[in-house]
Amino acid sequence: MAETLTATSEDIAVELTPSKASPKPGKLFIGGEFVDALSGKTFETRNPATGAVITDIAEAGTEDVELAVRAARKAFEDGSPWRKMSPRDRSRALWKLAELIRQNADELSELETLDTGKPIFESSKFDIPQAAECFEYYAGWPTKIAGETIANTAGGEALVYTLREPIGVCGQIIPWNFPLQMLSWKVAPALACGNTIVLKPAEQTPLTALRFAELTLEAGIPAGVFNVVTGFGPTTGAAMVSNPGIDKIAFTGSVEVGKEIMRTAAGTLKRVSLELGGKSPNVVFADADLETAAKYALGGIFFNQGEMCTAGSRIFVEEAGYDAFMSVLRSRAQKMVAGDPLHPKTRLGALISEEHLNRVLNYVAVGKEEGANVAIGGTRIGSKGYFMKPTVLEGVTNQMRVAQEEIFGPVASVIKFKDIEEGIREANNSQFGLAAAIWTRDVKKAHNVAKRIKAGTVWINTISTTDNAVPFGGYKASGFGRELGRAAIDLYTETKSVWVDLNQ
Ligand code: NAI
Ligand code: MG
């Protein structure tokens, strides 16, 4: 990843590359059909590279959510085509979906880049292929989900076995940073387990979810199994969370909304899983390969403009290695320039919105006030689109707001530490616990530190990688529940124990 972070142009291209993708006018996808919102209301989705409106999107209200829930419930009932579909055929349908994502990869990549502002390089090499791989991975699961037979410890003649059953209607609420990939992490395992879905993409990035909806029909997923309601969080999203017909909510987004979802979901005792972001420490020991560590540190914070839940946004550097590490980091960061997201050579795109850009820029000001030094970047680029210079703050202490709050943009906070104990203590000194990276050549130290870091993922001598087979999720305020791998099968099934009395 680090090797790809090279400069392309000195300024943002004035003439942005024209787009070939033709976004569909916004409709909701309910019961296998594209329909208008009952209110007729729409909202705009914008291209962050220009600020221009891409298209209008339907805004789902409470009644539309109710219709989607009913469609999903009907598709879940006994006797429905989905419930009658064998695990083998469900498996084939998921594989077919992956094939369709691959066949339409160019269009999906372009839609993703138009909607998010991320480089087409990332959409086409990362987001879209990874979404396809996620469906391929979970296509293998329907035929392997099984219960157990359990010894009856109290004695007596009884047979006890467990069944793994789908939960029912799953409400899935996803963010704007990796739209199709986040969709795949939630939709693929839920379908593999036999659930039905009402999905709400982020209001900023609904385009690929709507295109994906068409693909579900082509793949032979029965009508009503997968539904999309587009709209805003406090209205459409909140209507999902309070709807009694939804059995489970899976959410990825901010801590604040995660808490709100838990509170509301308590009313109907929905199952809840939350992935809430982080302030991940990237801990560089002086004995590490410092050049490689510095290169990867850039990928860890600047990939996807830093709009990543796992962003290695707190870079802890051991004092003895500080100068060597920072000279590589500074010189490479200096060369990174944001550019036209649709240009194939661009490696740094636009931030999601003007509001978000201002929020990130404000954190730079906050850092300065707190006494941090802006070593690189720190400012907006131009006035067209929402571009920002990659930013490195030095002289940061772990108590500062820029070290404790999730910035979710291209801003790295660099913090010095003295020794291993201080490194571990400060890395753990955070409300979050999503991920962490450790750089050292000492095998014992690496594993010892990995064990003591409170995070759902620890990378040793690498950063930011995920795999569909590997569980992903957070400790502490980063949420709970593990997505991906076998763990997601637990997230999307209920366990039923069946007792058979064998006494005469
Ligand atoms: P957000 O948490 O408001 O939005 C995420 C999703 O939740 C969107 O689909 C949104 O429509 C929905 N939502 C919002 N309010 C809701 C509610 N009351 N009930 C149900 N659904 C609701 O995040 P936002 O405002 O887009 O970004 C703010 C900050 O959150 C970011 O700067 C970042 O720090 C963090 N964030 C973390 C993400 C992660 O990957 N963990 C992803 C996006 C944002
Ligand atoms: Mg919001």
Short mmCIF file of N, CA, C and O and ligand atoms in Angstrom, two decimals, residues 203-204 254 257, ligand 2:
data_model
loop_
_atom_site.label_atom_id
_atom_site.label_comp_id
_atom_site.label_asym_id
_atom_site.label_seq_id
_atom_site.Cartn_x
_atom_site.Cartn_y
_atom_site.Cartn_z
N GLU A 203 -26.33 8.67 3.68
CA GLU A 203 -26.98 9.65 2.80
C GLU A 203 -26.00 10.25 1.80
O GLU A 203 -26.38 10.67 0.71
N GLN A 204 -24.71 10.27 2.15
CA GLN A 204 -23.70 10.86 1.25
C GLN A 204 -23.36 9.92 0.08
O GLN A 204 -22.87 10.37 -0.94
N SER A 254 -20.48 6.46 13.83
CA SER A 254 -19.91 7.22 14.94
C SER A 254 -20.34 6.66 16.31
O SER A 254 -21.38 6.01 16.43
N VAL A 257 -23.84 8.04 17.51
CA VAL A 257 -25.00 7.36 16.92
C VAL A 257 -25.09 5.92 17.43
O VAL A 257 -26.18 5.40 17.68
MG MG B 2 -24.23 12.22 10.99
#
